[in-house]
Short mmCIF file of C-alpha atoms and ligand atoms in Angstrom, two decimals:
data_model
loop_
_atom_site.label_atom_id
_atom_site.label_comp_id
_atom_site.label_asym_id
_atom_site.label_seq_id
_atom_site.Cartn_x
_atom_site.Cartn_y
_atom_site.Cartn_z
CA MET A 217 -222.94 -88.29 113.39
CA THR A 218 -220.47 -88.98 116.26
CA LEU A 219 -218.96 -92.52 116.51
CA PRO A 220 -219.43 -94.52 119.65
CA HIS A 221 -216.41 -93.98 122.18
CA ASP A 222 -214.82 -97.48 121.34
CA GLN A 223 -214.73 -96.74 117.61
CA GLN A 224 -213.53 -93.26 118.21
CA LEU A 225 -210.49 -94.63 120.21
CA CYS A 226 -209.51 -97.07 117.52
CA GLN A 227 -210.04 -94.42 114.83
CA ARG A 228 -207.79 -91.96 116.65
CA ARG A 229 -205.19 -94.85 117.13
CA GLN A 230 -205.21 -95.46 113.35
CA GLU A 231 -204.96 -91.81 112.60
CA LEU A 232 -202.03 -91.39 114.93
CA LEU A 233 -200.24 -94.41 113.35
CA ASP A 234 -200.77 -92.94 109.97
CA ARG A 235 -199.31 -89.50 111.09
CA ILE A 236 -196.38 -91.25 112.51
CA GLY A 237 -195.84 -93.18 109.40
CA GLU A 238 -196.03 -90.01 107.38
CA TRP A 239 -193.40 -88.38 109.61
CA CYS A 240 -191.23 -91.39 109.30
CA ASP A 241 -191.29 -90.94 105.44
CA GLN A 242 -190.78 -87.28 105.64
CA TYR A 243 -187.61 -87.78 107.79
CA GLY A 244 -186.24 -90.56 105.76
CA ARG A 245 -186.88 -93.28 108.27
CA ALA A 246 -188.49 -96.72 107.92
CA ARG A 247 -192.29 -96.71 108.72
CA ASP A 248 -192.02 -99.28 111.35
CA CYS A 249 -189.11 -97.89 113.19
CA VAL A 250 -191.17 -95.96 115.74
CA ARG A 251 -193.42 -97.89 118.26
CA LEU A 252 -196.48 -96.45 119.87
CA LEU A 253 -196.71 -96.78 123.62
CA ALA A 254 -200.20 -95.86 124.77
CA VAL A 255 -200.00 -93.84 128.00
CA SER A 256 -203.04 -94.83 129.84
CA LYS A 257 -202.55 -93.12 133.28
CA HIS A 258 -205.85 -91.83 134.64
CA PHE A 259 -207.75 -93.48 131.79
CA PRO A 260 -210.16 -96.38 132.64
CA ALA A 261 -209.26 -100.11 132.11
CA GLY A 262 -212.28 -100.20 129.63
CA ASP A 263 -210.35 -97.85 127.26
CA ILE A 264 -207.23 -100.08 127.50
CA GLN A 265 -209.45 -103.13 126.69
CA THR A 266 -210.89 -101.32 123.68
CA LEU A 267 -207.51 -100.40 122.30
CA ALA A 268 -206.16 -103.86 122.90
CA GLY A 269 -209.01 -105.01 120.72
CA CYS A 270 -207.83 -102.93 117.83
CA GLY A 271 -204.34 -104.14 118.17
CA GLN A 272 -202.53 -101.88 120.66
CA LEU A 273 -200.50 -104.15 123.06
CA ALA A 274 -198.05 -101.76 124.74
CA PHE A 275 -199.24 -99.45 127.55
CA GLY A 276 -197.53 -97.06 129.91
CA GLU A 277 -198.57 -96.14 133.48
CA SER A 278 -197.11 -93.68 135.97
CA TYR A 279 -198.88 -94.25 139.31
CA LEU A 280 -198.24 -97.64 140.74
CA LYS A 281 -201.47 -98.31 142.67
CA GLU A 282 -203.67 -97.22 139.75
CA ALA A 283 -201.51 -99.18 137.47
CA VAL A 284 -201.73 -102.53 139.49
CA ASP A 285 -205.50 -102.28 139.68
CA LYS A 286 -205.70 -102.04 136.04
CA LEU A 287 -203.08 -104.89 135.56
CA ASP A 288 -205.18 -107.03 137.67
CA ALA A 289 -208.37 -106.16 135.86
CA LEU A 290 -206.76 -106.81 132.43
CA ALA A 291 -204.50 -109.72 133.36
CA GLY A 292 -206.06 -112.13 130.69
CA LEU A 293 -205.00 -109.78 127.87
CA HIS A 294 -201.24 -110.33 127.92
CA LEU A 295 -200.39 -106.69 127.39
CA GLU A 296 -196.91 -105.25 127.66
CA TRP A 297 -196.72 -102.87 130.50
CA HIS A 298 -194.14 -100.04 130.95
CA PHE A 299 -193.69 -98.16 134.17
CA ILE A 300 -192.96 -94.57 133.25
CA GLY A 301 -193.64 -92.75 136.54
CA PRO A 302 -191.35 -91.53 139.31
CA MET A 303 -189.70 -94.39 141.13
CA GLN A 304 -189.38 -94.70 144.84
CA SER A 305 -187.66 -97.44 146.84
CA ASN A 306 -191.01 -98.70 148.27
CA LYS A 307 -192.40 -99.27 144.86
CA THR A 308 -189.76 -101.26 143.33
CA ARG A 309 -190.96 -104.76 144.33
CA ARG A 310 -194.34 -104.45 142.59
CA VAL A 311 -192.73 -102.79 139.52
CA ALA A 312 -190.17 -105.66 139.32
CA GLU A 313 -192.97 -108.27 139.64
CA ARG A 314 -195.54 -106.85 137.29
CA PHE A 315 -194.04 -104.83 134.54
CA ALA A 316 -192.09 -105.74 131.39
CA TRP A 317 -190.26 -102.28 131.19
CA VAL A 318 -189.15 -99.48 133.39
CA GLN A 319 -188.50 -96.32 131.47
CA SER A 320 -187.98 -93.92 134.46
CA LEU A 321 -184.77 -95.35 136.05
CA ASP A 322 -182.44 -92.57 137.21
CA ARG A 323 -180.65 -93.97 140.22
CA LEU A 324 -178.43 -97.03 140.80
CA LYS A 325 -180.03 -97.84 144.26
CA ILE A 326 -183.27 -98.33 142.46
CA ALA A 327 -181.69 -100.42 139.79
CA GLN A 328 -180.09 -102.62 142.48
CA ARG A 329 -183.49 -103.20 144.17
CA LEU A 330 -185.17 -103.97 140.83
CA ALA A 331 -182.52 -106.50 139.99
CA GLU A 332 -182.82 -108.18 143.42
CA GLN A 333 -186.57 -108.20 143.26
CA ARG A 334 -187.16 -109.20 139.45
CA PRO A 335 -188.55 -112.81 139.77
CA ALA A 336 -186.21 -115.43 138.24
CA ASP A 337 -189.00 -116.96 136.26
CA LEU A 338 -189.78 -113.76 134.28
CA PRO A 339 -187.70 -112.48 131.42
CA PRO A 340 -185.16 -109.65 132.26
CA LEU A 341 -186.83 -106.34 133.05
CA ASN A 342 -186.20 -103.96 130.17
CA ILE A 343 -184.67 -100.65 131.28
CA CYS A 344 -184.53 -97.20 129.90
CA LEU A 345 -182.45 -94.58 131.80
CA GLN A 346 -184.51 -91.39 132.27
CA VAL A 347 -182.22 -88.46 131.38
CA ASN A 348 -182.75 -84.90 132.43
CA ILE A 349 -182.10 -83.06 129.30
CA SER A 350 -183.71 -79.76 130.35
CA GLY A 351 -181.50 -78.88 133.22
CA GLU A 352 -183.05 -77.11 136.24
CA THR A 353 -186.56 -77.22 134.97
CA SER A 354 -186.87 -80.94 135.86
CA LYS A 355 -186.09 -82.78 139.07
CA SER A 356 -186.27 -86.31 137.62
CA GLY A 357 -183.71 -88.03 135.36
CA VAL A 358 -180.00 -88.61 135.59
CA GLU A 359 -177.86 -85.69 134.58
CA PRO A 360 -176.38 -86.19 131.07
CA ALA A 361 -172.89 -86.12 132.40
CA ALA A 362 -173.61 -88.96 134.78
CA ALA A 363 -175.52 -91.22 132.33
CA ALA A 364 -172.55 -93.27 131.12
CA GLU A 365 -171.60 -94.21 134.64
CA LEU A 366 -175.18 -95.25 135.50
CA ALA A 367 -175.46 -97.16 132.19
CA ALA A 368 -172.26 -99.04 132.95
CA ALA A 369 -173.42 -99.97 136.45
CA VAL A 370 -176.93 -101.03 135.37
CA SER A 371 -175.61 -103.20 132.66
CA GLU A 372 -173.69 -105.09 135.09
CA LEU A 373 -176.75 -106.00 137.22
CA PRO A 374 -178.48 -109.44 136.75
CA ARG A 375 -182.12 -109.74 135.53
CA LEU A 376 -182.12 -106.26 134.11
CA ARG A 377 -181.60 -105.51 130.32
CA LEU A 378 -180.58 -101.99 129.52
CA ARG A 379 -182.47 -101.05 126.28
CA GLY A 380 -181.98 -97.32 125.98
CA LEU A 381 -182.89 -93.76 127.09
CA MET A 382 -185.99 -91.83 127.88
CA ALA A 383 -186.57 -88.12 128.43
CA ILE A 384 -189.35 -85.79 129.27
CA PRO A 385 -188.15 -82.32 128.06
CA ALA A 386 -189.42 -79.12 129.43
CA PRO A 387 -192.59 -78.41 127.42
CA THR A 388 -192.23 -75.89 124.53
CA ILE A 389 -194.29 -75.36 121.46
CA GLN A 390 -191.19 -74.19 119.57
CA PHE A 391 -190.42 -76.92 116.90
CA GLY A 392 -186.63 -76.01 116.77
CA GLU A 393 -186.29 -76.00 120.52
CA GLN A 394 -188.08 -79.39 120.78
CA ARG A 395 -185.64 -80.83 118.21
CA ARG A 396 -182.57 -79.44 119.97
CA GLY A 397 -183.65 -81.24 123.22
CA PHE A 398 -184.32 -84.51 121.56
CA ALA A 399 -181.03 -84.22 119.56
CA ARG A 400 -179.25 -83.99 122.85
CA LEU A 401 -180.79 -87.29 123.96
CA ARG A 402 -179.87 -88.95 120.59
CA GLU A 403 -176.29 -87.84 120.89
CA LEU A 404 -176.12 -89.34 124.35
CA PHE A 405 -177.70 -92.50 122.93
CA GLU A 406 -174.98 -92.64 120.20
CA ASP A 407 -172.16 -91.97 122.76
CA LEU A 408 -173.43 -95.09 124.94
CA THR A 409 -173.66 -97.26 121.78
CA ALA A 410 -170.23 -96.30 120.76
CA ALA A 411 -169.05 -97.24 124.34
CA GLY A 412 -170.33 -100.80 123.68
CA HIS A 413 -173.92 -100.73 125.01
CA ALA A 414 -176.32 -102.56 122.73
CA LEU A 415 -179.15 -100.32 122.88
CA ASP A 416 -182.21 -100.23 120.68
CA THR A 417 -184.78 -97.87 122.37
CA LEU A 418 -184.74 -94.08 122.19
CA SER A 419 -188.02 -93.26 124.13
CA MET A 420 -188.86 -89.67 123.19
CA GLY A 421 -191.97 -87.88 121.89
CA MET A 422 -195.33 -87.30 123.63
CA SER A 423 -198.59 -85.80 122.15
CA ASN A 424 -197.25 -82.32 121.63
CA ASP A 425 -193.78 -82.95 120.29
CA LEU A 426 -194.09 -86.19 118.25
CA GLU A 427 -192.91 -84.73 115.02
CA ALA A 428 -189.73 -83.29 116.49
CA ALA A 429 -188.96 -86.60 118.24
CA ILE A 430 -189.41 -88.63 115.21
CA ALA A 431 -187.27 -86.16 113.20
CA GLU A 432 -184.43 -86.72 115.78
CA GLY A 433 -184.60 -90.66 115.69
CA SER A 434 -187.10 -91.61 118.38
CA THR A 435 -187.91 -95.29 118.22
CA LEU A 436 -190.78 -95.26 120.71
CA VAL A 437 -193.21 -92.47 121.41
CA ARG A 438 -195.32 -92.23 124.56
CA VAL A 439 -198.73 -90.99 123.70
CA GLY A 440 -201.54 -90.23 126.16
CA THR A 441 -203.92 -87.31 125.22
CA ALA A 442 -203.65 -87.50 121.47
CA LEU A 443 -204.87 -90.98 121.73
CA PHE A 444 -207.25 -91.18 124.53
CA GLY A 445 -208.44 -87.61 124.62
CA GLN A 446 -208.21 -85.15 127.60
CA ARG A 447 -206.81 -86.81 130.75
CA PRO A 448 -209.29 -87.03 133.57
CA PRO A 449 -208.07 -86.07 137.03
CA PRO A 450 -206.71 -88.96 139.24
CA ASP A 451 -209.33 -90.86 141.26
CA GLY A 452 -210.39 -88.98 144.37
CA VAL A 453 -209.02 -85.58 143.21
CA PRO A 454 -211.85 -83.15 142.34
CA PRO A 455 -211.57 -81.72 138.80
C1 LIG B 1171 -198.25 -88.61 130.81
C2 LIG B 1171 -197.01 -88.98 130.19
C3 LIG B 1171 -196.83 -89.13 128.75
C4 LIG B 1171 -197.98 -88.76 127.81
O1 LIG B 1171 -198.24 -87.40 127.83
P1 LIG B 1171 -199.36 -86.81 126.73
O2 LIG B 1171 -198.93 -85.41 126.65
O3 LIG B 1171 -200.69 -87.00 127.38
O4 LIG B 1171 -199.16 -87.53 125.47
C5 LIG B 1171 -195.74 -89.48 128.24
N1 LIG B 1171 -194.65 -89.85 128.97
C6 LIG B 1171 -194.72 -89.74 130.28
C7 LIG B 1171 -193.39 -90.14 131.15
C8 LIG B 1171 -195.75 -89.31 131.03
O5 LIG B 1171 -195.78 -89.20 132.36
#
């Protein structure tokens, strides 16, 4: 017997939380030290509503127009929205106005715009710097060697609160290689903490590298397909 779609989503979430808890135990970490961010890009608002109904409150989106449509549709639910996609200058205003977190900040100019555009009646916008830990294989993210300077500059800006670091490593199925990439991000996090930044968020780990990320100290995993199922193509793009 197959469960209805709604029950399946909630069951998958529970199984995922159980697995995350087991890895936390296995790697000697507290069970509640890793938060689950549900990455809902390309999934319908109805799925988000279902997951909200079984207790999932933090969601990540990468494409602004699609995200804003869903935020509008779900405005009554008081969810915590994270912007995790590429940031261009023309998007900063709506991100500053509508999101609680930006995890994909990699340039000071964007940070300055977000600081100017964050409405004064909202809490500070939570920020993770996206770091390029995979070298030439990725175009986005600040270079590790430039992260300290960007962190220092961002932490001076009003209406932003620097919370930590995020990375999307080059995909590999090799566990040791996954761990080495995440270890680099954790070391950078420790360097910034030692330099006086009060950081609490190490955003690393997606559907295919969760265990390695938890082993290396992730505090927030961003999971799409392992939660929602296979991602449909974006609207208007033929499969
Ligand atoms: C799409 C995306 C994810 C989720 O990826 P899955 O492999 O589906 O879990 C996580 N983080 C970012 C930044 C993404 O763009």
